[in-house]
Amino acid sequence: TPTHVRVALFGALAYFIAPFDVLPDMLPIVGLTDDAAIIAAVLKLVWDNIKPTHRDAAQDALKRLKADSKS
């Protein structure tokens, strides 16, 4: 995982749990939009960095888990 993606993930997590906020969460409807926007942006960043080799490795891991659970 590239460093800038990891930094963005940790930054988004820190922003999400931080007591300060650009838009206070107590505001009806709009209070959580800044949190949602940051999470959406970071998820897009992560999604764009998932390569076919990552998907293949995940499929292999799921197959191994399924095979292990049957035994």
C-alpha positions as YAML, in Angstrom:
chain: A
units: angstrom
residues:
- id: 1
  name: THR
  ca: [0.00, 0.00, 0.00]
- id: 2
  name: PRO
  ca: [1.48, 3.37, -0.95]
- id: 3
  name: THR
  ca: [2.42, 5.61, 1.95]
- id: 4
  name: HIS
  ca: [0.05, 8.40, 0.92]
- id: 5
  name: VAL
  ca: [-2.89, 5.96, 1.01]
- id: 6
  name: ARG
  ca: [-1.96, 4.74, 4.49]
- id: 7
  name: VAL
  ca: [-1.56, 8.32, 5.70]
- id: 8
  name: ALA
  ca: [-4.97, 9.21, 4.24]
- id: 9
  name: LEU
  ca: [-6.57, 6.21, 5.98]
- id: 10
  name: PHE
  ca: [-5.09, 7.11, 9.35]
- id: 11
  name: GLY
  ca: [-5.94, 10.78, 8.84]
- id: 12
  name: ALA
  ca: [-9.56, 9.96, 8.01]
- id: 13
  name: LEU
  ca: [-9.83, 7.74, 11.07]
- id: 14
  name: ALA
  ca: [-8.33, 10.47, 13.26]
- id: 15
  name: TYR
  ca: [-10.73, 13.06, 11.81]
- id: 16
  name: PHE
  ca: [-13.69, 10.73, 12.30]
- id: 17
  name: ILE
  ca: [-12.97, 10.16, 15.99]
- id: 18
  name: ALA
  ca: [-11.61, 13.64, 16.79]
- id: 19
  name: PRO
  ca: [-13.72, 15.84, 19.06]
- id: 20
  name: PHE
  ca: [-13.35, 18.86, 16.73]
- id: 21
  name: ASP
  ca: [-15.12, 18.99, 13.39]
- id: 22
  name: VAL
  ca: [-15.63, 21.34, 10.45]
- id: 23
  name: LEU
  ca: [-19.38, 20.84, 10.72]
- id: 24
  name: PRO
  ca: [-20.47, 19.85, 14.24]
- id: 25
  name: ASP
  ca: [-22.11, 16.42, 14.24]
- id: 26
  name: MET
  ca: [-24.98, 17.77, 16.33]
- id: 27
  name: LEU
  ca: [-26.34, 19.80, 13.39]
- id: 28
  name: PRO
  ca: [-29.31, 18.00, 11.86]
- id: 29
  name: ILE
  ca: [-28.65, 16.38, 8.47]
- id: 30
  name: VAL
  ca: [-25.49, 18.35, 7.56]
- id: 31
  name: GLY
  ca: [-23.54, 17.46, 10.70]
- id: 32
  name: LEU
  ca: [-22.22, 14.18, 9.38]
- id: 33
  name: THR
  ca: [-21.75, 15.18, 5.74]
- id: 34
  name: ASP
  ca: [-18.13, 16.24, 6.20]
- id: 35
  name: ASP
  ca: [-17.34, 12.90, 7.88]
- id: 36
  name: ALA
  ca: [-19.11, 11.01, 5.09]
- id: 37
  name: ALA
  ca: [-17.29, 13.00, 2.40]
- id: 38
  name: ILE
  ca: [-13.89, 12.26, 3.93]
- id: 39
  name: ILE
  ca: [-14.65, 8.57, 4.30]
- id: 40
  name: ALA
  ca: [-15.94, 8.40, 0.72]
- id: 41
  name: ALA
  ca: [-12.82, 10.12, -0.61]
- id: 42
  name: VAL
  ca: [-10.48, 7.80, 1.28]
- id: 43
  name: LEU
  ca: [-12.43, 4.72, 0.21]
- id: 44
  name: LYS
  ca: [-12.13, 5.88, -3.40]
- id: 45
  name: LEU
  ca: [-8.38, 6.36, -2.91]
- id: 46
  name: VAL
  ca: [-8.05, 2.85, -1.48]
- id: 47
  name: TRP
  ca: [-10.26, 1.36, -4.21]
- id: 48
  name: ASP
  ca: [-8.10, 2.95, -6.91]
- id: 49
  name: ASN
  ca: [-4.99, 1.35, -5.42]
- id: 50
  name: ILE
  ca: [-6.34, -2.21, -5.37]
- id: 51
  name: LYS
  ca: [-4.56, -4.08, -8.15]
- id: 52
  name: PRO
  ca: [-5.60, -7.34, -9.86]
- id: 53
  name: THR
  ca: [-2.91, -9.17, -7.86]
- id: 54
  name: HIS
  ca: [-4.60, -8.01, -4.64]
- id: 55
  name: ARG
  ca: [-7.95, -9.30, -5.87]
- id: 56
  name: ASP
  ca: [-6.41, -12.65, -6.84]
- id: 57
  name: ALA
  ca: [-4.74, -12.96, -3.43]
- id: 58
  name: ALA
  ca: [-8.06, -12.19, -1.71]
- id: 59
  name: GLN
  ca: [-9.86, -14.84, -3.80]
- id: 60
  name: ASP
  ca: [-7.18, -17.40, -2.92]
- id: 61
  name: ALA
  ca: [-7.46, -16.55, 0.78]
- id: 62
  name: LEU
  ca: [-11.25, -16.94, 0.66]
- id: 63
  name: LYS
  ca: [-10.90, -20.32, -1.05]
- id: 64
  name: ARG
  ca: [-8.45, -21.46, 1.64]
- id: 65
  name: LEU
  ca: [-10.77, -20.27, 4.41]
- id: 66
  name: LYS
  ca: [-13.73, -22.04, 2.83]
- id: 67
  name: ALA
  ca: [-11.71, -25.24, 2.46]
- id: 68
  name: ASP
  ca: [-10.52, -25.00, 6.09]
- id: 69
  name: SER
  ca: [-14.04, -24.50, 7.41]
- id: 70
  name: LYS
  ca: [-15.28, -27.66, 5.64]
- id: 71
  name: SER
  ca: [-12.66, -29.84, 7.32]
...
